XYZ file of C-alpha atoms in Angstrom:
565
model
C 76.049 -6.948 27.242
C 74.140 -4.096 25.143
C 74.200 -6.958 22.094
C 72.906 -9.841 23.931
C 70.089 -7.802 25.850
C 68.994 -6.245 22.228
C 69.086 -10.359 21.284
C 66.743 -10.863 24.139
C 63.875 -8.288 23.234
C 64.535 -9.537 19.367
C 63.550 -12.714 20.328
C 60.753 -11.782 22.863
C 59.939 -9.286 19.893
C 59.761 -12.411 17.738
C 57.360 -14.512 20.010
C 54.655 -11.647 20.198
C 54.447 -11.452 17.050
C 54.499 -15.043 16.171
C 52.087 -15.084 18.912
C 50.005 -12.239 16.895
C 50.371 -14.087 14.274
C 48.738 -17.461 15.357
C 46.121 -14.937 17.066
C 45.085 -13.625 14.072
C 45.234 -17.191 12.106
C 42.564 -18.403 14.821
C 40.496 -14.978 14.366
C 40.225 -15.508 10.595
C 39.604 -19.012 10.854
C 36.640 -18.333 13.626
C 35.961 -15.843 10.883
C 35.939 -18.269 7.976
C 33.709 -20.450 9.922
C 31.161 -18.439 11.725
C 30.906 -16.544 8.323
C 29.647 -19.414 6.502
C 27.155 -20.222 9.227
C 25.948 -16.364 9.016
C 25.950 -16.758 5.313
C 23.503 -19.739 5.526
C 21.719 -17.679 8.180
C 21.120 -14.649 5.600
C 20.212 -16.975 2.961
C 17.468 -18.909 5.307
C 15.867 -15.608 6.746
C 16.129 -14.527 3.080
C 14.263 -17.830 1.822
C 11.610 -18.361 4.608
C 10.919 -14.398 3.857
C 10.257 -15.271 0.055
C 8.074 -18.232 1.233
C 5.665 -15.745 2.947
C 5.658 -13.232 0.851
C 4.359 -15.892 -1.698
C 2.002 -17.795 0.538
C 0.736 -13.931 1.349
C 0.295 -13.004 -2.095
C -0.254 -16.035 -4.405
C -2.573 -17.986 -1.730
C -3.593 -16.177 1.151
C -6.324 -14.113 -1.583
C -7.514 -17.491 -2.703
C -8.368 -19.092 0.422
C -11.998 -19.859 1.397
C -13.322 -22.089 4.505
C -17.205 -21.800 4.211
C -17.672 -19.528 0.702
C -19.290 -16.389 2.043
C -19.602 -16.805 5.645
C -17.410 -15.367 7.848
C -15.149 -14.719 5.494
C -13.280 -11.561 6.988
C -13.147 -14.091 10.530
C -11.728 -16.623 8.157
C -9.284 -14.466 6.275
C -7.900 -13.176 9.642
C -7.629 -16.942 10.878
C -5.450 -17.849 7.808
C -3.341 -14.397 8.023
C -3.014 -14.881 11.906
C -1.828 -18.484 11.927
C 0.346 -17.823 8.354
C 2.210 -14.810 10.541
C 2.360 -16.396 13.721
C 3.601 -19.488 11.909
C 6.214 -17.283 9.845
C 7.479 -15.256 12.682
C 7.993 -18.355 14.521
C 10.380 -19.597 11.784
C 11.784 -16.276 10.688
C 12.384 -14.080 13.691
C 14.997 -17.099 15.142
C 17.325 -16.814 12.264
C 16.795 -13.002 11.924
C 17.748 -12.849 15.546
C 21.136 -14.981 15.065
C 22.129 -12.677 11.825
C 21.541 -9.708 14.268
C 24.000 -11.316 16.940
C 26.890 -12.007 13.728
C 25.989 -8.043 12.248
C 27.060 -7.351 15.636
C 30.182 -9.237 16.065
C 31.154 -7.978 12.494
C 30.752 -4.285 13.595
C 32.215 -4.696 16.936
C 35.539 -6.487 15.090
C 35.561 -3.403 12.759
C 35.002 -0.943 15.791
C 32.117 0.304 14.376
C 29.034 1.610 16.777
C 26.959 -1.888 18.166
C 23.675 0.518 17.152
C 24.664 0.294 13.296
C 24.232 -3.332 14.029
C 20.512 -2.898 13.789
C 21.055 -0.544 11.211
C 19.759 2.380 13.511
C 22.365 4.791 11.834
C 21.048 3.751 8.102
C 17.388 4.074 9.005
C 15.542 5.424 6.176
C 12.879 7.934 6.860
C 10.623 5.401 6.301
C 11.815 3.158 8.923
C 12.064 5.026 11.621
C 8.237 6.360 10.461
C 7.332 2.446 10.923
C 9.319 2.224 13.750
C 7.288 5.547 15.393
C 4.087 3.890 14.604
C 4.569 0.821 16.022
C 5.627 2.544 19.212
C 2.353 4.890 19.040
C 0.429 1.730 18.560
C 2.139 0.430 22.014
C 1.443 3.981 24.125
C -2.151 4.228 22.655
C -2.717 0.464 23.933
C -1.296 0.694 27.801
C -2.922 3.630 28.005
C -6.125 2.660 26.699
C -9.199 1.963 28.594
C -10.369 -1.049 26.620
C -7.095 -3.223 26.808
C -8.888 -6.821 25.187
C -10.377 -4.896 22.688
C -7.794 -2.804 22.060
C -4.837 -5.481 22.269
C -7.180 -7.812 19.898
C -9.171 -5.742 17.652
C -12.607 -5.324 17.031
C -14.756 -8.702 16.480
C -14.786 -8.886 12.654
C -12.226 -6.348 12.127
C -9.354 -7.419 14.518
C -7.354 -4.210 13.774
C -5.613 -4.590 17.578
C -2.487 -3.701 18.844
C -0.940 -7.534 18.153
C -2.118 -7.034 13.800
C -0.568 -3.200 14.259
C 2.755 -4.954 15.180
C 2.435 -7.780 12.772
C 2.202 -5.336 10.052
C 5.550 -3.378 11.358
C 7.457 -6.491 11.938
C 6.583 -7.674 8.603
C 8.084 -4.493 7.364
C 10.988 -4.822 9.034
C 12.178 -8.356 8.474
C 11.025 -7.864 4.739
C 13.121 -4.588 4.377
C 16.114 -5.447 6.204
C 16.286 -9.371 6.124
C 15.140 -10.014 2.652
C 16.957 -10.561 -0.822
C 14.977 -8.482 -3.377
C 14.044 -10.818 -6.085
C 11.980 -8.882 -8.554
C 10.408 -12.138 -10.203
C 8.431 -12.745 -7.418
C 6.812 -9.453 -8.162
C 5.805 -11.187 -11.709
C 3.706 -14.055 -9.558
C 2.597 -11.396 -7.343
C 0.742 -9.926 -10.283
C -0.455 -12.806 -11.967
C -2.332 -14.000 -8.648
C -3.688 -10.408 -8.320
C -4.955 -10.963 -11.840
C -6.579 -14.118 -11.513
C -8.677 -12.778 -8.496
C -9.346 -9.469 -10.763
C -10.629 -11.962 -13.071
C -12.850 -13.827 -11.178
C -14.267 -10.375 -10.030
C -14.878 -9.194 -12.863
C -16.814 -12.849 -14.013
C -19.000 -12.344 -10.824
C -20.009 -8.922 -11.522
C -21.436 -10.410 -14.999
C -23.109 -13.202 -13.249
C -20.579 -15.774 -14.377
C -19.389 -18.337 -11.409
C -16.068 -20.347 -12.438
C -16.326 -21.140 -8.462
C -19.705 -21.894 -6.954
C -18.999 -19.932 -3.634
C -21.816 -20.091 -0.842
C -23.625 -17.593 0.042
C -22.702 -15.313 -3.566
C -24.280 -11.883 -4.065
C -23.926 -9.046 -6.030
C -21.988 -7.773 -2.760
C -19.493 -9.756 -2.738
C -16.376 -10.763 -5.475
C -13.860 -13.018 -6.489
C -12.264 -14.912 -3.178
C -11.861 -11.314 -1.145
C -15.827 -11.130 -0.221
C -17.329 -7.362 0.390
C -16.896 -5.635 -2.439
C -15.352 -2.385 -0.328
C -12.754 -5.460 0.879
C -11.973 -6.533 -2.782
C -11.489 -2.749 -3.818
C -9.292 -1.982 -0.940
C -6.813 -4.974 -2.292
C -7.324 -3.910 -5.748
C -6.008 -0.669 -5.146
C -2.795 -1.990 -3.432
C -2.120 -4.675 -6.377
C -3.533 -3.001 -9.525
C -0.644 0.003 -10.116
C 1.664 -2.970 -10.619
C 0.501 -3.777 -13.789
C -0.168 -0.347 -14.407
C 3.398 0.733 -13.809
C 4.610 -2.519 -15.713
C 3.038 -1.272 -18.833
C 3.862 2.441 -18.531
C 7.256 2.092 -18.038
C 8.844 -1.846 -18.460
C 10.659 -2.415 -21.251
C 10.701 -5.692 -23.747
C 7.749 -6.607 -26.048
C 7.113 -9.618 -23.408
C 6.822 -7.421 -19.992
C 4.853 -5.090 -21.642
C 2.265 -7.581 -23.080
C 2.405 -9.150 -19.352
C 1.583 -5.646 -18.082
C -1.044 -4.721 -20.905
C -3.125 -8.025 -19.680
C -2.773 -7.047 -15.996
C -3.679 -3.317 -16.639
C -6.443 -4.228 -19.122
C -8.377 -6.530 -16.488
C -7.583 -4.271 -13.469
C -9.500 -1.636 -15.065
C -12.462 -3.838 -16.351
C -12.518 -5.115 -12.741
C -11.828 -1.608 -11.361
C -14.645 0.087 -12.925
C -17.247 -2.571 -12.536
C -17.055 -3.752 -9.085
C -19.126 -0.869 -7.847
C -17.274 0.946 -4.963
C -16.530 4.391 -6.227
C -13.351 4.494 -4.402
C -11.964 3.352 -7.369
C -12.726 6.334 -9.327
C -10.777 7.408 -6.809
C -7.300 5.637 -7.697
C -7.984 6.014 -11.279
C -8.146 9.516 -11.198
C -5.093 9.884 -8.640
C -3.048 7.703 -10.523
C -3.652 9.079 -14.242
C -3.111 12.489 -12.689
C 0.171 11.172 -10.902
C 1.226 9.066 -13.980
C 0.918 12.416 -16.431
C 2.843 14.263 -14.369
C 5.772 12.108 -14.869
C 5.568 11.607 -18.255
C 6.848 14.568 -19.321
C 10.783 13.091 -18.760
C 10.365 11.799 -22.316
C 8.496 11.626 -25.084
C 8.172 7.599 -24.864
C 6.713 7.824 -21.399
C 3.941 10.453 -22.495
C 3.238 7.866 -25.747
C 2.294 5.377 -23.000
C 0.512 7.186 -20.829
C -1.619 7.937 -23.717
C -1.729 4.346 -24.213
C -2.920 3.798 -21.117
C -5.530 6.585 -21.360
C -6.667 5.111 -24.463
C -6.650 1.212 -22.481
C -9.694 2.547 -20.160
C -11.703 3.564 -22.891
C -11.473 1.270 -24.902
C -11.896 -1.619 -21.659
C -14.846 0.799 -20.766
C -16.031 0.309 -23.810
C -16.082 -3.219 -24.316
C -17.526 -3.796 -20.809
C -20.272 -1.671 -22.570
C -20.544 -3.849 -25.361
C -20.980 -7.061 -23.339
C -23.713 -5.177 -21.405
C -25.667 -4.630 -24.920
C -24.841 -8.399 -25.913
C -26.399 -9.345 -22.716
C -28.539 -6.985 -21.014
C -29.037 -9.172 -18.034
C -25.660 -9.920 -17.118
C -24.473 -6.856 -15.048
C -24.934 -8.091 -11.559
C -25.103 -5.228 -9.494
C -27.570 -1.818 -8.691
C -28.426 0.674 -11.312
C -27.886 4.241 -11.091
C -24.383 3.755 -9.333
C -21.709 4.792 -11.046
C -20.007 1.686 -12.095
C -23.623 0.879 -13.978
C -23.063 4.510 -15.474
C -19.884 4.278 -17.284
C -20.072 0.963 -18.040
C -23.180 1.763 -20.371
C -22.042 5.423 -21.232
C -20.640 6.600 -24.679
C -18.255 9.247 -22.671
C -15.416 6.746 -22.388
C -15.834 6.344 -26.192
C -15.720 10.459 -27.200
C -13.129 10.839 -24.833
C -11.067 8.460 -26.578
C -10.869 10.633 -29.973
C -8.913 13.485 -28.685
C -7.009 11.211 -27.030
C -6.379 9.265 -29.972
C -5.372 12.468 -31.983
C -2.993 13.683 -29.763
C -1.080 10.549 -29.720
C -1.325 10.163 -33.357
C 0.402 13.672 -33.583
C 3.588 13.058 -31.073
C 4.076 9.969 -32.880
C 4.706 11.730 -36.126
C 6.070 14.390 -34.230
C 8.600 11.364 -32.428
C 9.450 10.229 -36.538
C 10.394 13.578 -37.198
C 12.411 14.365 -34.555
C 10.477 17.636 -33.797
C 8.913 17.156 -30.368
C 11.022 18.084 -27.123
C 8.748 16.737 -24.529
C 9.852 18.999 -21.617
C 9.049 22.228 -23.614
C 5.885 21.548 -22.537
C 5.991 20.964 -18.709
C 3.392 24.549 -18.695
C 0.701 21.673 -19.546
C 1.742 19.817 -16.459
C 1.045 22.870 -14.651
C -1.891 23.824 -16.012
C -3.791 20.242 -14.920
C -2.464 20.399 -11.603
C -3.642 23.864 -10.758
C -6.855 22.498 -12.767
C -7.077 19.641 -10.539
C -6.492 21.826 -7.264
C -8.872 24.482 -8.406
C -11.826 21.990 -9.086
C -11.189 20.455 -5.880
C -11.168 23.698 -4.004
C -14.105 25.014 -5.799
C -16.133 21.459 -4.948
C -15.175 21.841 -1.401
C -16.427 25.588 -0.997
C -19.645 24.893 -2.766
C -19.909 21.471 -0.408
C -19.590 23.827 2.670
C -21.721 26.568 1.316
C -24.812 24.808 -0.151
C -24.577 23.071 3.601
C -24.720 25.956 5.751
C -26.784 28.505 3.745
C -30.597 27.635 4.658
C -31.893 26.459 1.172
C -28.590 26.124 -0.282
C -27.058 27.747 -3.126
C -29.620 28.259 -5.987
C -30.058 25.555 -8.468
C -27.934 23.700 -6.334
C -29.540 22.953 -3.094
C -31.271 19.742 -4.004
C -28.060 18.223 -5.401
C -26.767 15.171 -2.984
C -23.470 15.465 -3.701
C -23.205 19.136 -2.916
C -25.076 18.728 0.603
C -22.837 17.451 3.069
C -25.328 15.289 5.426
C -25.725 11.877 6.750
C -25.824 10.522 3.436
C -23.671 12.541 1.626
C -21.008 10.011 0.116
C -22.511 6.760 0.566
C -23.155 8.129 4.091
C -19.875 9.322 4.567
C -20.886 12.090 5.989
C -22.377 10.154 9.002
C -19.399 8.713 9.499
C -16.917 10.960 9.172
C -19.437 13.149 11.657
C -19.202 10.410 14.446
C -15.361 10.173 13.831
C -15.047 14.122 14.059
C -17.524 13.879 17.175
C -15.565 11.719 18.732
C -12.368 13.188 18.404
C -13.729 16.340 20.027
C -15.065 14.558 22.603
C -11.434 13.156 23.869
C -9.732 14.997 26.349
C -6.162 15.857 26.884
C -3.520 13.507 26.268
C -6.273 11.106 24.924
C -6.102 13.183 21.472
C -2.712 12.914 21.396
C -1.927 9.042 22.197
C -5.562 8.271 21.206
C -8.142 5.539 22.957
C -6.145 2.522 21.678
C -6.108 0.629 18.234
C -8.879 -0.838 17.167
C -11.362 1.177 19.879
C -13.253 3.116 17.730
C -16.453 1.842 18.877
C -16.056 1.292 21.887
C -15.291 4.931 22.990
C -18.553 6.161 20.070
C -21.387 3.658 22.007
C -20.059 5.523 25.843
C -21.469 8.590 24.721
C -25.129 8.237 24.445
C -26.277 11.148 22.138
C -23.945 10.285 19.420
C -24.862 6.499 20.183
C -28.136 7.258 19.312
C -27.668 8.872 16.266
C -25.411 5.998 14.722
C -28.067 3.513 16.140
C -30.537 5.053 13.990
C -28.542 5.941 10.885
C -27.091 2.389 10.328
C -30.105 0.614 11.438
C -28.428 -1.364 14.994
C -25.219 -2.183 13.062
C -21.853 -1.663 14.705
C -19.847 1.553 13.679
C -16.207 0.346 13.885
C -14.701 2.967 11.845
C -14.636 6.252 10.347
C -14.419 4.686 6.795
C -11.359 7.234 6.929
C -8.496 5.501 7.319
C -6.567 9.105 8.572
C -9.772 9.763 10.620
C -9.916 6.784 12.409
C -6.390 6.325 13.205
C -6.514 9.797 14.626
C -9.072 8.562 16.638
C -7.417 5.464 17.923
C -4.241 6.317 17.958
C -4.289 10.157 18.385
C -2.451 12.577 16.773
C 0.900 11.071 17.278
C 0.061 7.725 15.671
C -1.506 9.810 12.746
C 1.746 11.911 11.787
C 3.653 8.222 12.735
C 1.413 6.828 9.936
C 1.189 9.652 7.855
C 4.693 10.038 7.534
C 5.079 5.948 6.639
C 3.263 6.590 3.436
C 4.053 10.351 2.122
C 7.780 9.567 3.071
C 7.555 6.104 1.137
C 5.690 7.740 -1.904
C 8.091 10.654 -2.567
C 11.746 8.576 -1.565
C 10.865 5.875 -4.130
C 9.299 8.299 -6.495
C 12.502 10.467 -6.368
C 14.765 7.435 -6.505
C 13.036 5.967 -9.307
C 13.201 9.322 -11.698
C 16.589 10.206 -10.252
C 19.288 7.380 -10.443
C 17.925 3.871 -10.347
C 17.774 3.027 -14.168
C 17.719 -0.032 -14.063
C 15.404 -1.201 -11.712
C 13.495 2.083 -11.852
C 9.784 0.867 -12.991
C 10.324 -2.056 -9.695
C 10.626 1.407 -7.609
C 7.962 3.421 -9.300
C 5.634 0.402 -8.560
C 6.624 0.007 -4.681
C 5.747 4.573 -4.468
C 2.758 4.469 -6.442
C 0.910 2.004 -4.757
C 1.736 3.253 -1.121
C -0.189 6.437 -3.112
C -2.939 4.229 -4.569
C -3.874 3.031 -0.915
C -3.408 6.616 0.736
C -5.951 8.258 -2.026
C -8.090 4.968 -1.827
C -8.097 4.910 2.501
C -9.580 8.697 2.435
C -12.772 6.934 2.028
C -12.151 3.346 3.258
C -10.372 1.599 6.302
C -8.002 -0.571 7.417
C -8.440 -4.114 6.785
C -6.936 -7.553 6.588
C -6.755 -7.568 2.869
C -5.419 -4.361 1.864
C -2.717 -3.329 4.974
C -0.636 -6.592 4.952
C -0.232 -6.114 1.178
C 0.940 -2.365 1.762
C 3.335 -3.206 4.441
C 4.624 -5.613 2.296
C 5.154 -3.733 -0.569
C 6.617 -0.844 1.378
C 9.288 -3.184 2.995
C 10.355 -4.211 -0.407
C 10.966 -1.179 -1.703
C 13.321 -0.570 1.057
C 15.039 -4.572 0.333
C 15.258 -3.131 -3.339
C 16.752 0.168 -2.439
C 19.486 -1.789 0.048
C 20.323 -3.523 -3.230
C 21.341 -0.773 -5.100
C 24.013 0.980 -3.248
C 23.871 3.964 -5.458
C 20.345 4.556 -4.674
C 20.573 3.725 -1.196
C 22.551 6.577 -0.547
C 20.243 9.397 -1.484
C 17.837 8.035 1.041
């Protein structure tokens, strides 16, 4: 009896698990199946994603509808209808690879939120993330919903471009296969506008463009527009050279970095004095790891002189060339000797660590005091400009010997009349009211908010001659304004947290894709020095976005890295 009822479970015991069994055989083969169909999933979000990123940075710069006119409405037609267009093709498949990350996690009993990759969110991320959600607040609780939803009229920095740029982000960091060749045509298309601006500025036309003037450059238009992209795209070449290894990358980055500073320093915006000095500062800092880093550096130091030099040399061949006002500063050190005196000490102190390098005598790092010494030299002149700036302004008279010096009176026209702006943005901010300085008046509403109060109306009216004052030309200013303080620790936290993780990643553990990394931190720096003076705009901020979301693709494809962050 005992024997044939222990029979009877056997066998029951037998057909669950042969049941189990053919269970499990169905489960893997769903498995087998729907896991090809995610793979091909993954690969087509990953594929559409490189299309756009190379239609954004290969061809969106080049296109022109009518030359000259219009061309920030045009350039915001072709970005809108590119994104809407790439959204429409992307965000389906990136939707479906959600629903299988999903099924995957649920199967392995992890949390559904790590499906969206909520409990891997980089710093970065969620700062995005923040901002596009400050962006959303400002806007429903803004009093000028079209305008702020849409943007400005010639600016169209609305709530729908705000979440373009995040989305973008996203599917690029989180959807997309790094591929660091791309980066390679993302440079040379940089370079071939840097070369056409460059042409302009010394009156030569490849393209006959209507409406040309010494204003405007290359296929970007207003020179302030072509600066902004320049300092997004230039610190790739830059970082190519300084730290890429093989005789060919390094002649590709030389060629970059050699016409992104002839462009750089004769376009005529002085925001790019700007980026040069913040990145040569930034750049000598981290050369002191080794001596071959400091070696290029040097090189690179060297490489403006001697590109400021020549620039000079074409001016003397042809006097009549330059193509833009005297007395600015791109005229100045583009006929100056300074570049050219400054390149002998250079010269000998590079002269010396090489034989120092042959010898086997120099230990870089002994001398990290130096590093020291320039930053506490840079802080201190900055500090001292900033007191005099505020002193020679408030004492009646100003400072002796220093009073009648522009750049050391901070009034309307301080700073290319910076100072008027950066007045109305200030004025306005302390003219906002409770929550309104915290979620802001809405994106994009900077004007609309100045022209309701009628003193400071006025005074703009008068200063810029009728024309429309959209922005701070802050960046950090005017996105306080719109957005209010949240959105401005939301944004300021996308770019300090994006500089420093990729920075830290880079000279920590990510050997060999490091320079890809140092490129991706320095030029989220490049724009954040660049923007203290400029704004947002439809040909710098895509390119930033971008950038920033692949550094985070590249960091997901190096698990070792992706684990510090």
């Amino acid at each position: 009896m005992r024997e044939e009822q222990n029979r009877k479970e056997d066998d029951i015991y037998e057909d669950d698990f042969g049941q189990d069994n053919v269970q499990e055989e169905d489960i893997d083969e769903e498995e087998g199946t729907s896991f090809s169909f995610q793979g091909f999933c993954e690969e087509a979000v990953s594929l559409l994603l490189s299309a756009y990123l190379f239609i954004v940075f290969c061809l969106y710069p080049f296109y022109l509808k009518d030359g000259y006119t219009n061309v920030g409405k045009e350039k915001f037609n072709f970005y809108k209808v590119m994104t809407i267009g790439g959204f429409a093709l992307i965000i389906p498949f990136a939707l479906l690879c959600i629903l299988f990350r999903i099924r995957d996690r649920q199967i392995k009993g992890k949390r559904i939120c790590s499906v969206f990759g909520i409990d891997s969110f980089s710093l970065t991320d969620w700062a995005v993330a923040a901002y596009g959600i400050s962006a959303v607040i400002s806007y429903l609780c803004s009093d000028f919903k079209e305008i702020a939803l849409y943007g400005e009229k010639g600016w169209n920095m609305g709530l729908m471009t705000q979440l373009s740029f995040v989305f973008s982000y996203f599917l690029v960091a989180h959807f997309w296969e790094y591929e660091e060749k791309l980066l390679y045509a993302f440079m040379a298309a940089a370079a071939a506008v840097f070369t056409l601006g460059l042409l302009n500025r010394f009156s030569v036309f490849p393209i006959n463009v209507q409406g040309a003037n010494s204003s405007f450059l290359s296929t970007l238009g207003n020179i302030n527009w072509y600066c902004g992209f320049w300092s997004v795209l230039f610190p790739m070449g830059f970082i190519l050279y300084w730290c890429g290894e093989g005789a060919l990358l390094r002649l590709y980055g030389f060629l970059c970095t050699v016409i992104g500073i002839a462009t750089g320093v004769s376009q005529g915006s002085n925001s790019a004095f700007i980026v040069f000095a913040g990145l040569y500062i930034f750049i000598f800092c981290l050369s002191f790891k080794n001596i071959k880093r400091m070696k290029r550096f040097l090189e690179l130091v060297i490489m403006f002189c001697a590109t400021c030099q020549g620039l000079r040399l074409w001016r003397i061949l042809d006097s009549e060339a330059f193509d833009y006002y005297s007395g600015t500063l791109s005229d100045w050190i583009t006929l100056s000797r300074i570049t050219l005196l400054g390149a002998v000490p250079v010269c000998i102190i590079y002269l010396f660590i090489c034989i120092a390098e042959k010898r086997k005598k120099t230990d870089i790092k002994k001398y990290k005091i130096v590093r020291q010494i320039i930053i506490l030299g840079a802080v201190m002149i900055a500090g001292v400009y900033i007191l005099l700036l505020i002193l020679n302004t408030r004492i009646e008279g100003g400072i002796r010997f220093m009073g009648n010096l522009p750049a050391l009176v901070f009034s309307k026209r301080w700073g290319s009349a910076r100072g008027a702006t950066w007045s109305a943005g200030m004025e306005i901010y302390r003219n906002m009211h409770g929550w309104k300085r915290i979620i802001g008046i809405g994106p994009d509403c900077f004007a609309m908010y100045l022209y309701t109060l009628p003193d400071l109306a006025k005074s703009v009216i008068k200063q810029f001659d009728g024309a429309r004052l959209t922005n701070a030309h802050n960046e950090w200013l005017t996105v306080l304004v719109n957005q209010g303080i949240l959105g401005l620790i939301c944004y300021g936290g996308i770019f300090t947290s994006a500089v420093f993780r990729y920075i830290y990643l880079a000279e920590k553990n990510c050997e060999n894709s490091k320079k890809y990394m140092y490129i991706f931190g320095i030029s989220a720096f490049a724009y954040m020095i660049h923007n203290i003076v400029s704004f947002q705009q439809i040909l710098s901020t895509p390119f930033i976005f971008l950038m920033m979301g692949m550094g985070e693709a590249a960091l997901r494809s190096m698990p070792d890295c992706s684990k510090d962050t």
